[in-house]
């Protein structure tokens, strides 16, 4: 990937998405490090606070639904910059709130804005670079990882230094300003019209629809594993060690996101050499090994260290690679991408709530549920590959007619 060789407009657009994803990474993983203090601020328990995650997931769901319509009709950069303004406001007021339901309202709008930024940036960078955009897409998610790796360490330092979450949230709010300015100044890419094929057979149309929903299922459970591991790992380690390793919990949280970042950096040249199907298969094998290590040696903090490192590396390039795979098979529009994000938002509503219900009674339930979701990903990927083989057979048959 030679970024400097891009035309000036494409270069500025790409850099704008990279900056935006650093900011998105900072915000999106901030719930985990802030979680114990947010529960204290709202005078609630873990299972009571889980209501906020459900409400936030409705915000993500709303953003996923609206995003497909908005990005297929309006200049994308205007939408994304407006969403960063919303984040600036919600981050600034979050530490001032002392009730669960008011916090839920703020989390709803935070999730709505993050959903539109996430969906929009992934869609727009695909429009800018097309199905050869694997390295650029992996770089985009690498920069998300940069923000995600910095966030727990920054938040942990603020909390340990001040004893509260005010300055960590206010610093995050201020860091949204550069993204707002750049996205406001850089021209949006041309909106991609959805292609209409008039002579598509019933078999091929059904195969395409099936592939879309299989990809939706994969995205649902992949993101559920990535986000919930990052969200619950601090609380999991604190419970595992009876609160004796708070600093270590923040470090493991940071190393997990750091491995996601490193993995995405390594994936930039790898994406130029390996096919998406090979990369995703390797990543799934790594995820199975990681969660198995934590479950088999469940009383060992060392196993959590090792599992977090492997899982971070294994998860790193799956999302961007799967998007490029979908672009190659389907030609993405805002509407198709929104289906993926609708699935992600539904899992975001159900899985955090499910984990919270079991967490108080059995901390190991977190890893059991995550392991089950990795198993569903493996099954989904096997069926997706069977679907692709069927599509190839349909195409070959139609060519002979």
Short mmCIF file of C-alpha atoms in Angstrom, two decimals:
data_model
loop_
_atom_site.label_atom_id
_atom_site.label_comp_id
_atom_site.label_asym_id
_atom_site.label_seq_id
_atom_site.Cartn_x
_atom_site.Cartn_y
_atom_site.Cartn_z
CA UNK A 1 0.00 0.00 0.00
CA UNK A 2 1.44 3.33 -1.11
CA UNK A 3 -0.62 6.01 0.57
CA UNK A 4 1.51 8.85 -0.80
CA UNK A 5 0.72 7.81 -4.39
CA UNK A 6 -3.02 8.36 -3.99
CA UNK A 7 -4.62 11.37 -5.69
CA UNK A 8 -4.85 14.30 -3.27
CA UNK A 9 -8.62 14.00 -2.77
CA UNK A 10 -8.47 10.26 -2.06
CA UNK A 11 -5.52 10.78 0.26
CA UNK A 12 -7.34 13.42 2.32
CA UNK A 13 -10.49 11.30 2.47
CA UNK A 14 -8.52 8.27 3.64
CA UNK A 15 -6.63 10.28 6.27
CA UNK A 16 -9.92 11.75 7.52
CA UNK A 17 -11.31 8.25 8.10
CA UNK A 18 -8.10 7.20 9.85
CA UNK A 19 -8.27 10.17 12.23
CA UNK A 20 -11.95 9.54 12.85
CA UNK A 21 -11.31 5.91 13.68
CA UNK A 22 -8.61 6.81 16.21
CA UNK A 23 -11.25 8.91 17.97
CA UNK A 24 -13.86 6.16 17.61
CA UNK A 25 -11.45 3.65 19.16
CA UNK A 26 -10.82 5.97 22.10
CA UNK A 27 -14.54 6.22 22.82
CA UNK A 28 -15.84 2.76 21.92
CA UNK A 29 -13.65 0.85 24.39
CA UNK A 30 -13.98 3.40 27.19
CA UNK A 31 -16.96 1.65 28.82
CA UNK A 32 -14.83 -1.20 30.18
CA UNK A 33 -12.29 0.88 32.13
CA UNK A 34 -15.04 3.28 33.25
CA UNK A 35 -17.54 0.56 34.19
CA UNK A 36 -16.82 0.18 37.95
CA UNK A 37 -16.90 3.97 38.42
CA UNK A 38 -20.03 4.41 36.31
CA UNK A 39 -21.80 1.81 38.46
CA UNK A 40 -20.66 3.74 41.54
CA UNK A 41 -21.79 7.10 40.07
CA UNK A 42 -25.27 5.74 39.34
CA UNK A 43 -25.46 3.87 42.66
CA UNK A 44 -26.41 0.66 40.84
CA UNK A 45 -25.27 -2.98 40.56
CA UNK A 46 -23.86 -4.77 37.53
CA UNK A 47 -27.19 -6.31 36.54
CA UNK A 48 -29.02 -2.97 37.01
CA UNK A 49 -26.42 -1.14 34.94
CA UNK A 50 -26.89 -3.73 32.18
CA UNK A 51 -30.12 -1.88 31.31
CA UNK A 52 -27.90 0.93 30.04
CA UNK A 53 -26.12 -1.46 27.66
CA UNK A 54 -29.49 -2.57 26.29
CA UNK A 55 -30.64 1.03 25.76
CA UNK A 56 -27.30 1.89 24.15
CA UNK A 57 -27.80 -1.03 21.80
CA UNK A 58 -31.10 0.50 20.69
CA UNK A 59 -29.06 3.59 19.84
CA UNK A 60 -26.67 1.46 17.81
CA UNK A 61 -29.68 -0.23 16.19
CA UNK A 62 -31.19 3.15 15.26
CA UNK A 63 -27.88 4.28 13.76
CA UNK A 64 -27.57 1.06 11.79
CA UNK A 65 -31.09 1.45 10.41
CA UNK A 66 -30.72 5.14 9.56
CA UNK A 67 -27.19 4.78 8.21
CA UNK A 68 -28.16 2.72 5.18
CA UNK A 69 -30.67 5.38 4.14
CA UNK A 70 -28.52 8.41 5.02
CA UNK A 71 -25.22 7.40 3.41
CA UNK A 72 -26.95 6.36 0.16
CA UNK A 73 -28.49 9.86 -0.10
CA UNK A 74 -26.47 12.54 1.75
CA UNK A 75 -22.79 13.63 1.72
CA UNK A 76 -21.10 11.20 4.09
CA UNK A 77 -18.67 13.61 5.73
CA UNK A 78 -21.46 15.92 6.87
CA UNK A 79 -23.14 13.02 8.62
CA UNK A 80 -19.96 11.77 10.31
CA UNK A 81 -18.78 15.21 11.46
CA UNK A 82 -22.22 15.89 12.98
CA UNK A 83 -21.95 12.58 14.85
CA UNK A 84 -18.59 13.60 16.31
CA UNK A 85 -20.23 16.78 17.61
CA UNK A 86 -22.82 14.58 19.35
CA UNK A 87 -20.01 12.51 20.89
CA UNK A 88 -18.26 15.62 22.17
CA UNK A 89 -21.44 16.65 24.00
CA UNK A 90 -22.37 13.24 25.41
CA UNK A 91 -18.85 12.52 26.63
CA UNK A 92 -18.70 15.89 28.37
CA UNK A 93 -21.93 15.30 30.33
CA UNK A 94 -21.54 11.57 31.16
CA UNK A 95 -19.52 11.99 34.41
CA UNK A 96 -22.05 14.55 35.68
CA UNK A 97 -24.95 12.07 35.64
CA UNK A 98 -26.02 10.20 38.78
CA UNK A 99 -29.02 8.10 37.74
CA UNK A 100 -29.27 4.94 35.66
CA UNK A 101 -32.09 6.14 33.40
CA UNK A 102 -30.54 9.51 32.57
CA UNK A 103 -27.25 7.73 31.89
CA UNK A 104 -29.16 5.39 29.57
CA UNK A 105 -30.42 8.36 27.53
CA UNK A 106 -26.87 9.69 27.11
CA UNK A 107 -25.58 6.23 26.19
CA UNK A 108 -28.34 5.95 23.57
CA UNK A 109 -27.15 9.05 21.72
CA UNK A 110 -23.49 8.08 22.17
CA UNK A 111 -24.20 4.69 20.60
CA UNK A 112 -26.28 6.27 17.81
CA UNK A 113 -23.40 8.56 16.87
CA UNK A 114 -20.77 5.80 17.09
CA UNK A 115 -22.90 3.50 14.93
CA UNK A 116 -23.19 6.09 12.15
CA UNK A 117 -19.46 6.91 12.32
CA UNK A 118 -18.53 3.22 12.19
CA UNK A 119 -20.95 2.26 9.42
CA UNK A 120 -20.24 5.40 7.42
CA UNK A 121 -16.45 5.24 7.56
CA UNK A 122 -16.39 1.57 6.53
CA UNK A 123 -18.80 2.24 3.67
CA UNK A 124 -17.07 5.39 2.43
CA UNK A 125 -13.56 3.93 2.42
CA UNK A 126 -14.93 1.04 0.34
CA UNK A 127 -16.36 3.56 -2.13
CA UNK A 128 -13.01 5.36 -2.28
CA UNK A 129 -10.85 2.23 -2.82
CA UNK A 130 -13.20 -0.51 -4.13
CA UNK A 131 -12.59 -4.25 -3.83
CA UNK A 132 -8.82 -3.70 -3.91
CA UNK A 133 -9.04 -1.76 -0.66
CA UNK A 134 -7.97 -4.56 1.69
CA UNK A 135 -4.79 -2.82 2.89
CA UNK A 136 -6.63 0.51 3.32
CA UNK A 137 -9.50 -1.16 5.19
CA UNK A 138 -7.09 -2.98 7.51
CA UNK A 139 -5.22 0.28 8.07
CA UNK A 140 -8.52 1.95 8.99
CA UNK A 141 -9.12 -0.66 11.68
CA UNK A 142 -5.48 -0.45 12.74
CA UNK A 143 -6.08 3.19 13.62
CA UNK A 144 -9.20 2.19 15.54
CA UNK A 145 -6.89 -0.12 17.47
CA UNK A 146 -4.49 2.76 18.14
CA UNK A 147 -7.28 4.64 19.87
CA UNK A 148 -8.52 1.49 21.60
CA UNK A 149 -5.05 0.67 22.95
CA UNK A 150 -4.45 4.18 24.26
CA UNK A 151 -7.89 4.53 25.83
CA UNK A 152 -7.68 2.08 28.79
CA UNK A 153 -4.21 3.29 29.78
CA UNK A 154 -5.22 6.94 29.56
CA UNK A 155 -8.45 6.34 31.47
CA UNK A 156 -6.72 4.19 34.07
CA UNK A 157 -4.12 6.89 34.72
CA UNK A 158 -6.78 9.58 35.13
CA UNK A 159 -8.82 7.40 37.50
CA UNK A 160 -5.81 6.34 39.57
CA UNK A 161 -4.55 9.94 39.73
CA UNK A 162 -7.84 11.71 40.49
CA UNK A 163 -9.95 8.94 42.00
CA UNK A 164 -12.81 9.63 39.59
CA UNK A 165 -13.82 9.76 35.92
CA UNK A 166 -14.42 13.47 35.28
CA UNK A 167 -11.14 14.34 33.57
CA UNK A 168 -10.94 11.12 31.58
CA UNK A 169 -14.33 11.86 30.00
CA UNK A 170 -13.61 15.54 29.44
CA UNK A 171 -10.29 14.70 27.77
CA UNK A 172 -12.04 12.22 25.48
CA UNK A 173 -14.57 14.92 24.57
CA UNK A 174 -11.83 17.40 23.63
CA UNK A 175 -10.12 14.80 21.42
CA UNK A 176 -13.17 14.73 19.11
CA UNK A 177 -12.45 18.26 17.84
CA UNK A 178 -9.70 17.41 15.26
CA UNK A 179 -11.96 14.81 13.60
CA UNK A 180 -14.82 17.31 13.42
CA UNK A 181 -12.61 19.88 11.71
CA UNK A 182 -11.02 17.52 9.17
CA UNK A 183 -14.26 15.84 8.11
CA UNK A 184 -15.90 19.24 7.73
CA UNK A 185 -13.13 20.47 5.41
CA UNK A 186 -12.60 17.36 3.22
CA UNK A 187 -14.98 16.60 0.32
CA UNK A 188 -17.20 13.51 0.62
CA UNK A 189 -16.79 10.69 -1.93
CA UNK A 190 -19.40 10.22 -4.64
CA UNK A 191 -22.40 8.20 -3.47
CA UNK A 192 -22.44 4.69 -4.96
CA UNK A 193 -25.71 3.73 -6.65
CA UNK A 194 -26.92 0.19 -6.01
CA UNK A 195 -26.52 -1.96 -9.11
CA UNK A 196 -29.67 -3.50 -10.56
CA UNK A 197 -29.21 -6.68 -12.56
CA UNK A 198 -32.26 -7.40 -14.74
CA UNK A 199 -31.39 -10.96 -15.78
CA UNK A 200 -30.50 -12.53 -12.45
CA UNK A 201 -31.85 -16.07 -12.01
CA UNK A 202 -34.00 -17.02 -9.04
CA UNK A 203 -31.24 -19.35 -7.82
CA UNK A 204 -28.58 -16.67 -7.95
CA UNK A 205 -30.82 -14.10 -6.23
CA UNK A 206 -31.62 -16.57 -3.44
CA UNK A 207 -27.94 -17.41 -3.10
CA UNK A 208 -27.05 -13.70 -2.81
CA UNK A 209 -29.75 -13.13 -0.18
CA UNK A 210 -28.56 -16.15 1.77
CA UNK A 211 -24.97 -14.92 1.67
CA UNK A 212 -26.01 -11.51 3.02
CA UNK A 213 -27.76 -13.07 6.02
CA UNK A 214 -24.93 -15.50 6.69
CA UNK A 215 -22.54 -12.55 6.76
CA UNK A 216 -24.93 -10.73 9.08
CA UNK A 217 -24.76 -13.68 11.51
CA UNK A 218 -20.97 -13.78 11.35
CA UNK A 219 -20.66 -10.05 11.97
CA UNK A 220 -23.11 -10.29 14.90
CA UNK A 221 -21.10 -12.82 16.85
CA UNK A 222 -17.66 -11.57 15.85
CA UNK A 223 -18.31 -8.06 17.16
CA UNK A 224 -20.05 -9.46 20.25
CA UNK A 225 -16.86 -11.36 21.15
CA UNK A 226 -14.54 -8.44 20.43
CA UNK A 227 -16.54 -5.80 22.32
CA UNK A 228 -17.70 -7.88 25.29
CA UNK A 229 -14.25 -9.29 25.97
CA UNK A 230 -12.92 -5.73 26.06
CA UNK A 231 -15.84 -4.51 28.16
CA UNK A 232 -15.87 -7.25 30.81
CA UNK A 233 -12.21 -8.21 31.11
CA UNK A 234 -11.40 -5.58 33.78
CA UNK A 235 -14.35 -6.62 35.96
CA UNK A 236 -13.60 -10.31 35.26
CA UNK A 237 -10.00 -10.01 36.48
CA UNK A 238 -11.01 -7.96 39.52
CA UNK A 239 -13.48 -10.69 40.52
CA UNK A 240 -11.01 -13.47 39.68
CA UNK A 241 -8.37 -11.96 41.99
CA UNK A 242 -10.76 -10.49 44.59
CA UNK A 243 -9.84 -6.94 43.58
CA UNK A 244 -6.12 -7.38 44.26
CA UNK A 245 -4.91 -6.67 40.72
CA UNK A 246 -6.77 -3.56 39.54
CA UNK A 247 -3.70 -2.11 37.80
CA UNK A 248 -3.03 -5.48 36.14
CA UNK A 249 -6.64 -5.62 34.94
CA UNK A 250 -6.19 -2.30 33.13
CA UNK A 251 -2.89 -3.54 31.68
CA UNK A 252 -4.48 -6.74 30.32
CA UNK A 253 -7.35 -4.71 28.89
CA UNK A 254 -4.81 -2.48 27.18
CA UNK A 255 -2.71 -5.40 25.92
CA UNK A 256 -5.83 -6.95 24.36
CA UNK A 257 -6.58 -3.79 22.40
CA UNK A 258 -2.87 -3.36 21.67
CA UNK A 259 -2.77 -6.84 20.11
CA UNK A 260 -5.78 -5.90 18.02
CA UNK A 261 -3.80 -2.88 16.87
CA UNK A 262 -0.64 -4.87 16.18
CA UNK A 263 -2.63 -7.53 14.33
CA UNK A 264 -4.23 -4.91 12.11
CA UNK A 265 -0.84 -3.38 11.38
CA UNK A 266 0.51 -6.81 10.40
CA UNK A 267 -2.61 -7.41 8.32
CA UNK A 268 -1.92 -4.43 6.02
CA UNK A 269 0.83 -6.22 4.02
CA UNK A 270 -0.78 -9.64 4.58
CA UNK A 271 -4.04 -8.42 2.98
CA UNK A 272 -2.09 -7.61 -0.18
CA UNK A 273 -0.84 -11.22 -0.38
CA UNK A 274 -3.47 -13.57 1.06
CA UNK A 275 -7.09 -13.96 0.02
CA UNK A 276 -9.75 -12.87 2.55
CA UNK A 277 -11.02 -16.44 2.95
CA UNK A 278 -7.59 -17.67 4.08
CA UNK A 279 -7.12 -14.79 6.53
CA UNK A 280 -10.52 -15.30 8.17
CA UNK A 281 -9.96 -19.06 8.52
CA UNK A 282 -6.62 -18.51 10.27
CA UNK A 283 -8.18 -15.88 12.55
CA UNK A 284 -10.98 -18.21 13.61
CA UNK A 285 -8.48 -20.92 14.54
CA UNK A 286 -6.61 -18.41 16.72
CA UNK A 287 -9.81 -17.30 18.46
CA UNK A 288 -10.68 -20.91 19.31
CA UNK A 289 -7.20 -21.46 20.80
CA UNK A 290 -7.39 -18.22 22.82
CA UNK A 291 -10.74 -18.78 24.48
CA UNK A 292 -9.92 -22.47 25.10
CA UNK A 293 -6.74 -21.42 26.95
CA UNK A 294 -8.68 -19.13 29.29
CA UNK A 295 -11.39 -21.72 29.92
CA UNK A 296 -9.06 -24.68 30.45
CA UNK A 297 -6.89 -22.75 32.95
CA UNK A 298 -9.67 -20.62 34.38
CA UNK A 299 -8.04 -19.91 37.75
CA UNK A 300 -4.79 -18.72 36.18
CA UNK A 301 -4.12 -15.02 35.60
CA UNK A 302 -1.29 -16.07 33.28
CA UNK A 303 -3.82 -17.87 31.09
CA UNK A 304 -5.83 -14.65 30.87
CA UNK A 305 -2.68 -12.83 29.76
CA UNK A 306 -1.92 -15.44 27.09
CA UNK A 307 -5.53 -15.75 25.95
CA UNK A 308 -5.94 -11.97 25.70
CA UNK A 309 -2.82 -11.68 23.53
CA UNK A 310 -3.84 -14.50 21.19
CA UNK A 311 -7.47 -13.35 20.97
CA UNK A 312 -6.43 -9.78 20.20
CA UNK A 313 -4.18 -10.95 17.36
CA UNK A 314 -6.76 -13.43 16.08
CA UNK A 315 -9.64 -10.95 16.08
CA UNK A 316 -7.59 -8.12 14.64
CA UNK A 317 -8.17 -8.33 10.91
CA UNK A 318 -11.42 -10.31 10.80
CA UNK A 319 -13.85 -7.39 10.60
CA UNK A 320 -12.06 -5.39 7.86
CA UNK A 321 -11.23 -8.56 5.93
CA UNK A 322 -14.84 -9.72 6.10
CA UNK A 323 -15.97 -6.34 4.75
CA UNK A 324 -13.58 -6.67 1.81
CA UNK A 325 -14.82 -10.25 1.30
CA UNK A 326 -18.39 -8.89 1.25
CA UNK A 327 -17.37 -6.14 -1.19
CA UNK A 328 -15.89 -8.73 -3.55
CA UNK A 329 -18.98 -10.93 -3.39
CA UNK A 330 -21.78 -8.33 -3.17
CA UNK A 331 -20.53 -4.79 -4.05
CA UNK A 332 -21.39 -2.93 -0.86
CA UNK A 333 -23.86 -0.07 -0.63
CA UNK A 334 -25.02 1.81 2.44
CA UNK A 335 -28.11 -0.43 2.57
CA UNK A 336 -26.18 -3.72 2.54
CA UNK A 337 -23.66 -2.45 5.09
CA UNK A 338 -26.54 -1.33 7.29
CA UNK A 339 -27.80 -4.94 7.40
CA UNK A 340 -24.47 -5.98 8.90
CA UNK A 341 -24.68 -3.23 11.48
CA UNK A 342 -28.30 -4.02 12.31
CA UNK A 343 -27.19 -7.54 13.18
CA UNK A 344 -24.29 -6.19 15.22
CA UNK A 345 -26.63 -3.88 17.14
CA UNK A 346 -29.08 -6.70 17.91
CA UNK A 347 -26.28 -8.82 19.38
CA UNK A 348 -25.16 -5.72 21.26
CA UNK A 349 -28.59 -5.55 22.88
CA UNK A 350 -28.77 -9.20 23.89
CA UNK A 351 -25.22 -10.38 24.70
CA UNK A 352 -24.15 -7.75 27.30
CA UNK A 353 -27.46 -8.23 29.11
CA UNK A 354 -27.06 -12.02 28.98
CA UNK A 355 -23.51 -11.87 30.35
CA UNK A 356 -24.53 -9.47 33.12
CA UNK A 357 -27.30 -11.82 34.30
CA UNK A 358 -24.82 -14.67 34.86
CA UNK A 359 -21.75 -12.63 35.85
CA UNK A 360 -22.79 -11.90 39.44
CA UNK A 361 -23.24 -15.60 40.21
CA UNK A 362 -20.47 -17.09 38.07
CA UNK A 363 -17.66 -14.97 36.65
CA UNK A 364 -16.57 -17.78 34.29
CA UNK A 365 -19.89 -17.49 32.46
CA UNK A 366 -18.36 -14.56 30.54
CA UNK A 367 -15.79 -16.78 28.86
CA UNK A 368 -18.24 -19.65 28.35
CA UNK A 369 -20.66 -17.37 26.49
CA UNK A 370 -17.84 -15.85 24.42
CA UNK A 371 -16.59 -19.34 23.57
CA UNK A 372 -20.05 -20.37 22.39
CA UNK A 373 -20.19 -17.32 20.13
CA UNK A 374 -16.82 -18.17 18.59
CA UNK A 375 -18.27 -21.62 17.88
CA UNK A 376 -21.21 -20.01 16.06
CA UNK A 377 -18.73 -17.98 13.98
CA UNK A 378 -16.94 -21.17 12.94
CA UNK A 379 -20.23 -22.76 11.85
CA UNK A 380 -21.30 -19.59 10.01
CA UNK A 381 -18.00 -19.45 8.14
CA UNK A 382 -18.31 -23.08 7.04
CA UNK A 383 -21.81 -22.42 5.68
CA UNK A 384 -20.66 -19.19 3.97
CA UNK A 385 -17.99 -21.15 2.10
CA UNK A 386 -20.58 -23.74 1.06
CA UNK A 387 -22.73 -20.85 -0.17
CA UNK A 388 -19.85 -19.51 -2.27
CA UNK A 389 -19.28 -22.95 -3.78
CA UNK A 390 -22.98 -23.16 -4.63
CA UNK A 391 -22.83 -19.72 -6.25
CA UNK A 392 -19.89 -20.84 -8.38
CA UNK A 393 -21.82 -23.93 -9.47
CA UNK A 394 -24.87 -21.82 -10.37
CA UNK A 395 -22.70 -19.44 -12.40
CA UNK A 396 -20.97 -22.31 -14.21
CA UNK A 397 -24.33 -23.92 -15.01
CA UNK A 398 -25.81 -20.69 -16.35
CA UNK A 399 -22.79 -20.14 -18.59
CA UNK A 400 -23.38 -23.52 -20.23
CA UNK A 401 -27.01 -22.74 -21.05
#
